Amino acid sequence: MERNLKNVLVISFGFLFLFTAYGGLQSLQSSLNSEEGLGVASLSVLYAALILSSMFLPPILIKKLGCKWTIAISMCCYIAFSLGNFYASWYNLNTLTPSIVFEQNKYTLIPTSVILGLGGAPLWSAKCTYLTIAGTSYAEKAGKNAKDIINQYFGVFFLVFQSSGIWGNLISSLIFSQSSTKVEISEEDLACCGAYNCLTDSTNTTESAKPSNSLIYTLLGVYTASGVLAVLLIIIFLDQIKSDQAETEKEKLETPSFWSTFLATFKHLKDKRQCLLIPLTMYSGFEQGFLSGDYTKAYVTCALGIQYVGYVMICFAAVNSLCSLLFGKISQFTGRKLLFALGLYGILFEKHKEAAFANYRLWESLGFVIAFGYSTKLQVYIKLYILLSVLVLSMVTYGVVEWIEAKSSPGTPTATKKENGGPLTQETHM
């Protein structure tokens, strides 16, 4: 038990250090790299690469490299993204024209975004596989229920991991608050913030309030070091899965071919419940894309300064974690229907978990891509109308799903049904 718990903690703190860097950097992309929308463009490319990665890379890498080295190599993809942001900030506005600056940034940030996207799906898949095997192995030796042990391991992981949103954003705010120049925001500049923001980045306060290059280098240096620490932690302290367990897992991974898995994802769309859940799943991507690409820039950086982005996102991360725990407890007594109006988001398809989760990743990532794609083309108030429209449509289609579930088993509370599943848990972190 002590050995397994050590491995769980190693993975947990490895992800903590890694996403302390990535989470903080993602929140700042629209503000740090605002030239011609480069920051949000890189995020759109990133999630497009994630879609491709999730379709075929995880089983291949886990089969060839094992969980430990898949995690380590995938983490290096995140470090590459941090390094790409380094070069994106190395320019002198007095000697380089905006067009040259953009071209230099584009040729570093976009490729590293692709690299990160390709590494995202194998990272999460290898983590889940490792924790599942470790929990199952201990349960067999201790004569305990495997699901209980696996749930405990995942509980420890998310307890540690969820705090990354706090630390990464805290670091950025503390570093940027050291800026010696304080920009006074005029009433005219404030008119370009919020829902009716101006679309001219050159006259926007985003650039004038941008921290000095030295502070940007310091932040990126801390983030890169945090990523390197995560990789070293995995390489040095994480035990490799025993050969017999690894072979068993390889057999499981070999069972479905790439094409069978790929086709199963789309065959699952024959289930009308899955089709009805697409708007709600895409809304998750739209909403998170708006938060990272528009809210932080138009409402926080523009009106308050980039040093406040971290503090605002800390509040979001803390409340998000608290509500995840709170609503999970409340749903045991109220079921899904009462919480539905507050934001519940899906159904677990008990007999087709893999295809259901693949659809979830596909449509949420597509929501990210679309949201980041139109981020620089539309004003914020239009994006808010789009978000509201998608949300209303999602509520209607999800209501139909609940009606179908209730109709299929009259008299059975939806929250307690097992044959059609319960709430679908999600991992919103890339």
Short mmCIF file of C-alpha atoms in Angstrom, two decimals:
data_model
loop_
_atom_site.label_atom_id
_atom_site.label_comp_id
_atom_site.label_asym_id
_atom_site.label_seq_id
_atom_site.Cartn_x
_atom_site.Cartn_y
_atom_site.Cartn_z
CA MET A 1 0.00 0.00 0.00
CA GLU A 2 2.84 2.39 0.88
CA ARG A 3 4.56 1.74 -2.47
CA ASN A 4 1.36 2.27 -4.45
CA LEU A 5 0.51 5.40 -2.51
CA LYS A 6 3.99 6.74 -3.20
CA ASN A 7 3.45 6.26 -6.93
CA VAL A 8 0.03 7.94 -6.77
CA LEU A 9 1.59 10.92 -5.00
CA VAL A 10 4.44 11.09 -7.52
CA ILE A 11 1.97 11.26 -10.42
CA SER A 12 -0.22 13.74 -8.54
CA PHE A 13 2.60 16.17 -7.78
CA GLY A 14 4.07 15.68 -11.24
CA PHE A 15 0.77 16.83 -12.76
CA LEU A 16 0.58 19.61 -10.17
CA PHE A 17 3.94 21.06 -11.25
CA LEU A 18 3.19 20.57 -14.95
CA PHE A 19 -0.26 22.19 -14.92
CA THR A 20 0.85 24.93 -12.57
CA ALA A 21 2.83 26.08 -15.60
CA TYR A 22 0.41 25.23 -18.38
CA GLY A 23 -2.74 26.46 -16.62
CA GLY A 24 -1.20 29.82 -15.80
CA LEU A 25 0.21 30.19 -19.31
CA GLN A 26 -3.09 29.30 -20.98
CA SER A 27 -4.90 32.02 -19.05
CA LEU A 28 -2.39 34.60 -20.28
CA GLN A 29 -2.21 33.67 -23.98
CA SER A 30 -4.72 36.25 -25.20
CA SER A 31 -2.94 38.97 -23.22
CA LEU A 32 0.73 38.05 -23.65
CA ASN A 33 0.55 37.19 -27.36
CA SER A 34 -2.18 39.49 -28.57
CA GLU A 35 -0.56 40.46 -31.90
CA GLU A 36 -3.11 39.57 -34.59
CA GLY A 37 -4.70 37.12 -32.16
CA LEU A 38 -1.63 34.84 -32.07
CA GLY A 39 -2.30 33.64 -28.51
CA VAL A 40 -5.83 32.40 -29.13
CA ALA A 41 -4.81 31.06 -32.55
CA SER A 42 -2.19 28.91 -30.85
CA LEU A 43 -4.81 27.56 -28.44
CA SER A 44 -7.14 26.76 -31.34
CA VAL A 45 -4.36 24.83 -33.09
CA LEU A 46 -3.53 23.12 -29.80
CA TYR A 47 -7.02 21.69 -29.35
CA ALA A 48 -7.26 20.72 -33.02
CA ALA A 49 -4.08 18.67 -32.52
CA LEU A 50 -5.62 17.20 -29.37
CA ILE A 51 -8.56 15.89 -31.41
CA LEU A 52 -6.20 14.04 -33.74
CA SER A 53 -4.05 12.83 -30.87
CA SER A 54 -6.94 11.36 -28.91
CA MET A 55 -7.98 9.24 -31.90
CA PHE A 56 -4.86 7.11 -32.24
CA LEU A 57 -1.79 8.09 -30.16
CA PRO A 58 -2.65 6.93 -26.59
CA PRO A 59 -2.91 3.14 -27.20
CA ILE A 60 0.13 3.17 -29.50
CA LEU A 61 2.44 4.98 -27.08
CA ILE A 62 1.28 3.11 -23.98
CA LYS A 63 1.75 -0.17 -25.79
CA LYS A 64 5.29 0.67 -27.00
CA LEU A 65 6.64 2.73 -24.11
CA GLY A 66 4.59 1.81 -21.07
CA CYS A 67 2.73 4.25 -18.83
CA LYS A 68 5.76 5.75 -17.06
CA TRP A 69 7.65 6.80 -20.18
CA THR A 70 4.50 7.87 -21.99
CA ILE A 71 3.79 10.26 -19.12
CA ALA A 72 7.39 11.55 -19.09
CA ILE A 73 7.59 12.11 -22.86
CA SER A 74 4.14 13.69 -23.01
CA MET A 75 5.14 16.10 -20.26
CA CYS A 76 8.07 17.21 -22.40
CA CYS A 77 5.52 18.34 -25.00
CA TYR A 78 4.14 20.79 -22.44
CA ILE A 79 7.65 22.10 -21.74
CA ALA A 80 8.07 22.73 -25.48
CA PHE A 81 5.03 25.01 -25.35
CA SER A 82 6.59 27.03 -22.52
CA LEU A 83 9.79 27.38 -24.55
CA GLY A 84 7.77 28.50 -27.58
CA ASN A 85 6.32 31.32 -25.50
CA PHE A 86 9.84 32.31 -24.50
CA TYR A 87 10.83 33.07 -28.06
CA ALA A 88 7.47 34.67 -28.77
CA SER A 89 8.39 37.37 -26.24
CA TRP A 90 11.95 38.01 -27.44
CA TYR A 91 11.65 41.10 -29.52
CA ASN A 92 12.30 44.82 -29.29
CA LEU A 93 9.37 46.96 -30.32
CA ASN A 94 11.78 49.77 -31.21
CA THR A 95 13.68 47.73 -33.83
CA LEU A 96 11.15 45.25 -35.18
CA THR A 97 7.96 46.01 -37.04
CA PRO A 98 4.72 44.31 -35.92
CA SER A 99 4.65 42.16 -39.06
CA ILE A 100 8.15 40.80 -38.41
CA VAL A 101 7.30 40.22 -34.76
CA PHE A 102 4.19 38.24 -35.71
CA GLU A 103 6.06 36.09 -38.22
CA GLN A 104 8.74 35.21 -35.62
CA ASN A 105 6.12 34.39 -33.01
CA LYS A 106 4.04 32.33 -35.44
CA TYR A 107 6.92 30.06 -36.39
CA THR A 108 7.63 29.15 -32.75
CA LEU A 109 4.30 29.24 -30.94
CA ILE A 110 2.13 27.43 -33.48
CA PRO A 111 4.45 24.38 -33.88
CA THR A 112 4.86 24.03 -30.13
CA SER A 113 1.09 24.23 -29.76
CA VAL A 114 0.79 21.29 -32.14
CA ILE A 115 3.39 19.38 -30.12
CA LEU A 116 1.49 20.01 -26.89
CA GLY A 117 -1.80 18.97 -28.45
CA LEU A 118 -0.31 15.69 -29.65
CA GLY A 119 1.07 14.99 -26.18
CA GLY A 120 -2.09 15.88 -24.25
CA ALA A 121 -4.19 12.79 -24.94
CA PRO A 122 -1.40 10.22 -24.26
CA LEU A 123 -0.57 12.00 -21.01
CA TRP A 124 -4.07 11.73 -19.56
CA SER A 125 -4.64 8.23 -20.90
CA ALA A 126 -1.36 6.94 -19.45
CA LYS A 127 -2.16 8.54 -16.10
CA CYS A 128 -5.58 6.92 -15.94
CA THR A 129 -4.15 3.55 -17.02
CA TYR A 130 -1.38 3.68 -14.41
CA LEU A 131 -3.72 4.56 -11.53
CA THR A 132 -6.20 1.89 -12.61
CA ILE A 133 -3.55 -0.83 -12.78
CA ALA A 134 -2.04 0.22 -9.45
CA GLY A 135 -5.44 0.21 -7.76
CA THR A 136 -6.43 -3.14 -9.24
CA SER A 137 -3.11 -4.71 -8.26
CA TYR A 138 -3.37 -3.63 -4.64
CA ALA A 139 -7.03 -4.63 -4.40
CA GLU A 140 -6.20 -8.16 -5.59
CA LYS A 141 -3.43 -8.56 -3.02
CA ALA A 142 -5.43 -7.04 -0.17
CA GLY A 143 -8.71 -8.77 -1.03
CA LYS A 144 -10.54 -5.47 -1.43
CA ASN A 145 -12.95 -4.07 -4.00
CA ALA A 146 -10.93 -2.77 -6.96
CA LYS A 147 -13.35 0.07 -7.74
CA ASP A 148 -13.07 1.40 -4.19
CA ILE A 149 -9.28 1.48 -4.31
CA ILE A 150 -9.21 3.04 -7.78
CA ASN A 151 -11.65 5.72 -6.63
CA GLN A 152 -9.41 6.44 -3.64
CA TYR A 153 -6.37 6.81 -5.89
CA PHE A 154 -8.19 9.16 -8.26
CA GLY A 155 -9.49 11.10 -5.27
CA VAL A 156 -5.93 11.64 -4.00
CA PHE A 157 -4.83 12.64 -7.50
CA PHE A 158 -7.50 15.29 -8.01
CA LEU A 159 -7.10 16.59 -4.46
CA VAL A 160 -3.50 17.49 -5.30
CA PHE A 161 -3.96 18.29 -8.98
CA GLN A 162 -6.89 20.71 -8.70
CA SER A 163 -4.76 23.19 -6.75
CA SER A 164 -2.58 23.76 -9.83
CA GLY A 165 -5.04 26.39 -11.02
CA ILE A 166 -4.37 28.34 -7.87
CA TRP A 167 -0.56 28.14 -7.82
CA GLY A 168 0.00 28.82 -11.52
CA ASN A 169 -2.14 31.94 -11.51
CA LEU A 170 -0.75 33.12 -8.19
CA ILE A 171 2.79 32.96 -9.60
CA SER A 172 1.86 35.07 -12.63
CA SER A 173 0.13 37.75 -10.56
CA LEU A 174 2.94 37.97 -8.02
CA ILE A 175 5.58 38.33 -10.74
CA PHE A 176 3.66 40.82 -12.89
CA SER A 177 2.74 42.90 -9.86
CA GLN A 178 6.46 43.74 -9.54
CA SER A 179 6.22 45.96 -12.62
CA SER A 180 7.63 49.42 -11.94
CA THR A 181 5.35 51.08 -14.47
CA LYS A 182 1.73 51.47 -13.52
CA VAL A 183 -0.57 52.26 -16.41
CA GLU A 184 -3.41 54.65 -15.78
CA ILE A 185 -6.48 53.56 -17.70
CA SER A 186 -8.49 56.45 -19.11
CA GLU A 187 -12.24 56.53 -19.60
CA GLU A 188 -11.66 56.32 -23.35
CA ASP A 189 -9.60 53.15 -22.91
CA LEU A 190 -12.18 51.65 -20.57
CA ALA A 191 -14.77 52.06 -23.32
CA CYS A 192 -12.76 49.48 -25.28
CA CYS A 193 -13.08 46.90 -22.49
CA GLY A 194 -15.84 44.47 -21.64
CA ALA A 195 -18.69 43.34 -23.85
CA TYR A 196 -18.29 46.11 -26.44
CA ASN A 197 -14.51 45.94 -26.65
CA CYS A 198 -12.67 47.53 -29.56
CA LEU A 199 -11.15 45.18 -32.10
CA THR A 200 -7.96 47.22 -32.67
CA ASP A 201 -5.24 45.59 -30.60
CA SER A 202 -2.74 48.33 -31.45
CA THR A 203 -4.83 50.97 -29.67
CA ASN A 204 -6.07 48.66 -26.96
CA THR A 205 -4.66 49.00 -23.47
CA THR A 206 -3.52 45.38 -23.67
CA GLU A 207 -0.21 46.36 -25.26
CA SER A 208 0.37 49.46 -23.18
CA ALA A 209 -0.20 47.51 -19.97
CA LYS A 210 2.02 44.62 -21.04
CA PRO A 211 4.76 43.81 -18.48
CA SER A 212 8.41 44.33 -19.29
CA ASN A 213 10.29 41.61 -21.13
CA SER A 214 12.35 40.85 -18.03
CA LEU A 215 9.22 40.03 -16.03
CA ILE A 216 7.87 37.90 -18.88
CA TYR A 217 11.17 36.01 -19.06
CA THR A 218 11.08 35.50 -15.30
CA LEU A 219 7.56 34.07 -15.41
CA LEU A 220 8.32 31.78 -18.34
CA GLY A 221 11.52 30.67 -16.62
CA VAL A 222 9.56 29.68 -13.52
CA TYR A 223 6.95 27.87 -15.60
CA THR A 224 9.61 26.01 -17.61
CA ALA A 225 11.44 25.00 -14.44
CA SER A 226 8.17 23.74 -12.98
CA GLY A 227 7.63 21.56 -16.07
CA VAL A 228 11.18 20.20 -15.94
CA LEU A 229 10.70 19.38 -12.24
CA ALA A 230 7.55 17.43 -13.14
CA VAL A 231 9.44 15.33 -15.71
CA LEU A 232 12.33 14.64 -13.32
CA LEU A 233 9.88 13.64 -10.61
CA ILE A 234 8.28 11.05 -12.91
CA ILE A 235 11.57 9.71 -14.29
CA ILE A 236 13.32 9.37 -10.93
CA PHE A 237 10.59 8.39 -8.49
CA LEU A 238 7.76 6.74 -10.46
CA ASP A 239 8.01 2.95 -10.53
CA GLN A 240 7.57 1.18 -13.84
CA ILE A 241 4.55 -1.11 -13.96
CA LYS A 242 5.54 -4.71 -13.39
CA SER A 243 6.00 -6.77 -16.51
CA ASP A 244 3.02 -9.05 -15.91
CA GLN A 245 0.73 -6.09 -15.31
CA ALA A 246 2.13 -4.28 -18.35
CA GLU A 247 1.58 -7.29 -20.59
CA THR A 248 -1.99 -7.58 -19.35
CA GLU A 249 -2.59 -3.95 -20.15
CA LYS A 250 -0.97 -4.33 -23.57
CA GLU A 251 -3.36 -7.14 -24.37
CA LYS A 252 -6.25 -4.86 -23.49
CA LEU A 253 -4.84 -2.13 -25.68
CA GLU A 254 -4.31 -4.51 -28.57
CA THR A 255 -7.86 -5.77 -28.58
CA PRO A 256 -9.44 -2.80 -30.37
CA SER A 257 -7.64 -1.65 -33.52
CA PHE A 258 -7.29 2.01 -34.38
CA TRP A 259 -9.99 1.85 -37.03
CA SER A 260 -12.38 -0.07 -34.79
CA THR A 261 -11.95 2.54 -32.06
CA PHE A 262 -12.27 5.37 -34.58
CA LEU A 263 -15.43 3.91 -36.09
CA ALA A 264 -16.89 3.08 -32.67
CA THR A 265 -16.72 6.77 -31.78
CA PHE A 266 -18.96 7.70 -34.70
CA LYS A 267 -21.12 4.58 -34.52
CA HIS A 268 -22.02 5.69 -31.02
CA LEU A 269 -23.77 8.66 -32.60
CA LYS A 270 -26.53 6.26 -33.58
CA ASP A 271 -27.63 6.57 -29.97
CA LYS A 272 -29.93 9.59 -30.04
CA ARG A 273 -29.02 10.41 -26.44
CA GLN A 274 -25.40 10.92 -27.52
CA CYS A 275 -26.49 13.21 -30.36
CA LEU A 276 -28.63 15.23 -27.98
CA LEU A 277 -25.63 15.67 -25.66
CA ILE A 278 -23.42 17.18 -28.38
CA PRO A 279 -24.56 20.81 -27.81
CA LEU A 280 -23.93 20.53 -24.08
CA THR A 281 -20.52 18.95 -24.61
CA MET A 282 -19.53 21.61 -27.13
CA TYR A 283 -20.76 24.30 -24.75
CA SER A 284 -18.13 23.13 -22.28
CA GLY A 285 -15.48 23.94 -24.89
CA PHE A 286 -17.14 27.23 -25.88
CA GLU A 287 -17.36 28.36 -22.27
CA GLN A 288 -13.79 27.47 -21.35
CA GLY A 289 -12.52 28.95 -24.61
CA PHE A 290 -14.31 32.23 -23.82
CA LEU A 291 -12.86 32.24 -20.32
CA SER A 292 -9.27 31.77 -21.50
CA GLY A 293 -9.40 33.69 -24.74
CA ASP A 294 -11.79 36.58 -24.15
CA TYR A 295 -12.74 37.09 -20.50
CA THR A 296 -9.17 37.38 -19.23
CA LYS A 297 -8.26 39.88 -21.96
CA ALA A 298 -11.41 41.99 -22.41
CA TYR A 299 -12.56 42.18 -18.79
CA VAL A 300 -9.42 41.72 -16.67
CA THR A 301 -6.29 42.76 -18.57
CA CYS A 302 -8.02 45.63 -20.37
CA ALA A 303 -9.74 47.14 -17.34
CA LEU A 304 -7.45 46.18 -14.44
CA GLY A 305 -4.11 45.07 -15.83
CA ILE A 306 -2.49 41.77 -16.70
CA GLN A 307 -1.24 41.35 -13.13
CA TYR A 308 -4.84 40.73 -12.02
CA VAL A 309 -5.50 37.86 -14.43
CA GLY A 310 -3.98 35.36 -12.02
CA TYR A 311 -6.01 36.57 -9.03
CA VAL A 312 -9.26 36.38 -10.99
CA MET A 313 -8.49 32.89 -12.27
CA ILE A 314 -7.59 31.77 -8.75
CA CYS A 315 -11.14 32.64 -7.67
CA PHE A 316 -12.51 30.66 -10.61
CA ALA A 317 -10.34 27.61 -9.85
CA ALA A 318 -11.19 27.66 -6.15
CA VAL A 319 -14.95 28.00 -6.68
CA ASN A 320 -14.85 25.39 -9.45
CA SER A 321 -13.20 22.85 -7.16
CA LEU A 322 -15.54 23.67 -4.29
CA CYS A 323 -18.65 23.31 -6.45
CA SER A 324 -17.40 20.04 -7.93
CA LEU A 325 -17.22 18.62 -4.44
CA LEU A 326 -20.44 20.27 -3.23
CA PHE A 327 -22.64 19.32 -6.18
CA GLY A 328 -21.27 15.79 -6.11
CA LYS A 329 -22.52 15.44 -2.54
CA ILE A 330 -25.84 17.16 -3.18
CA SER A 331 -26.61 14.97 -6.21
CA GLN A 332 -26.67 11.92 -3.93
CA PHE A 333 -29.82 13.34 -2.34
CA THR A 334 -31.42 15.35 -5.14
CA GLY A 335 -30.48 13.43 -8.28
CA ARG A 336 -29.53 15.08 -11.57
CA LYS A 337 -32.80 16.79 -12.38
CA LEU A 338 -32.68 19.42 -9.63
CA LEU A 339 -29.03 20.25 -10.30
CA PHE A 340 -29.59 20.29 -14.05
CA ALA A 341 -30.72 23.93 -13.97
CA LEU A 342 -27.40 24.86 -12.29
CA GLY A 343 -25.13 23.17 -14.82
CA LEU A 344 -24.98 19.37 -14.89
CA TYR A 345 -23.41 18.12 -18.08
CA GLY A 346 -23.86 14.52 -19.21
CA ILE A 347 -24.73 10.88 -18.90
CA LEU A 348 -22.48 7.85 -18.58
CA PHE A 349 -23.19 5.14 -21.13
CA GLU A 350 -22.46 2.09 -19.04
CA LYS A 351 -22.04 -0.39 -21.91
CA HIS A 352 -20.08 1.93 -24.20
CA LYS A 353 -17.83 3.98 -21.92
CA GLU A 354 -14.89 4.26 -24.32
CA ALA A 355 -17.00 5.49 -27.24
CA ALA A 356 -18.89 7.88 -24.98
CA PHE A 357 -15.72 9.44 -23.55
CA ALA A 358 -14.20 9.63 -27.03
CA ASN A 359 -17.26 11.57 -28.18
CA TYR A 360 -16.97 13.80 -25.14
CA ARG A 361 -13.32 14.64 -25.92
CA LEU A 362 -14.10 15.10 -29.61
CA TRP A 363 -17.00 17.51 -29.27
CA GLU A 364 -15.57 19.48 -26.35
CA SER A 365 -12.27 19.94 -28.21
CA LEU A 366 -14.23 21.03 -31.28
CA GLY A 367 -15.95 23.61 -29.10
CA PHE A 368 -12.53 24.90 -28.03
CA VAL A 369 -11.33 25.10 -31.63
CA ILE A 370 -14.39 27.04 -32.79
CA ALA A 371 -14.34 29.41 -29.80
CA PHE A 372 -10.67 30.25 -30.24
CA GLY A 373 -11.11 30.38 -34.00
CA TYR A 374 -13.64 33.24 -33.98
CA SER A 375 -12.11 34.91 -30.93
CA THR A 376 -10.36 37.67 -32.89
CA LYS A 377 -13.11 38.09 -35.48
CA LEU A 378 -16.12 38.99 -33.33
CA GLN A 379 -16.82 41.46 -30.57
CA VAL A 380 -17.32 40.10 -27.08
CA TYR A 381 -21.04 40.87 -26.92
CA ILE A 382 -21.62 38.73 -30.02
CA LYS A 383 -19.67 35.88 -28.42
CA LEU A 384 -21.85 36.22 -25.33
CA TYR A 385 -24.96 35.86 -27.47
CA ILE A 386 -23.44 32.76 -29.07
CA LEU A 387 -22.66 31.31 -25.64
CA LEU A 388 -26.16 32.03 -24.39
CA SER A 389 -27.74 30.48 -27.49
CA VAL A 390 -25.65 27.32 -27.23
CA LEU A 391 -26.42 27.09 -23.51
CA VAL A 392 -30.18 27.38 -24.07
CA LEU A 393 -30.02 24.77 -26.83
CA SER A 394 -27.97 22.54 -24.52
CA MET A 395 -30.51 22.83 -21.73
CA VAL A 396 -33.33 21.88 -24.10
CA THR A 397 -31.52 18.88 -25.61
CA TYR A 398 -30.37 17.68 -22.20
CA GLY A 399 -33.93 17.98 -20.95
CA VAL A 400 -34.98 15.70 -23.81
CA VAL A 401 -32.31 13.19 -22.73
CA GLU A 402 -33.70 13.18 -19.19
CA TRP A 403 -37.21 12.72 -20.59
CA ILE A 404 -36.05 9.75 -22.68
CA GLU A 405 -34.34 8.23 -19.63
CA ALA A 406 -37.42 8.66 -17.47
CA LYS A 407 -39.68 7.27 -20.20
CA SER A 408 -37.51 4.18 -20.70
CA SER A 409 -37.86 3.17 -17.02
CA PRO A 410 -41.12 4.55 -15.60
CA GLY A 411 -41.14 4.92 -11.85
CA THR A 412 -37.37 4.58 -11.51
CA PRO A 413 -35.54 7.67 -10.23
CA THR A 414 -33.07 8.81 -12.86
CA ALA A 415 -30.35 9.38 -10.29
CA THR A 416 -30.38 5.77 -9.15
CA LYS A 417 -30.60 4.02 -12.50
CA LYS A 418 -27.68 1.73 -13.26
CA GLU A 419 -28.47 0.29 -16.60
CA ASN A 420 -28.21 3.64 -18.39
CA GLY A 421 -25.62 5.16 -16.09
CA GLY A 422 -25.17 8.15 -13.86
CA PRO A 423 -23.42 11.48 -14.23
CA LEU A 424 -20.46 11.58 -16.59
CA THR A 425 -17.35 12.85 -14.92
CA GLN A 426 -15.04 15.02 -16.96
CA GLU A 427 -11.46 16.22 -16.97
CA THR A 428 -11.48 19.77 -18.24
CA HIS A 429 -7.71 20.14 -17.96
CA MET A 430 -5.75 19.35 -21.02
#
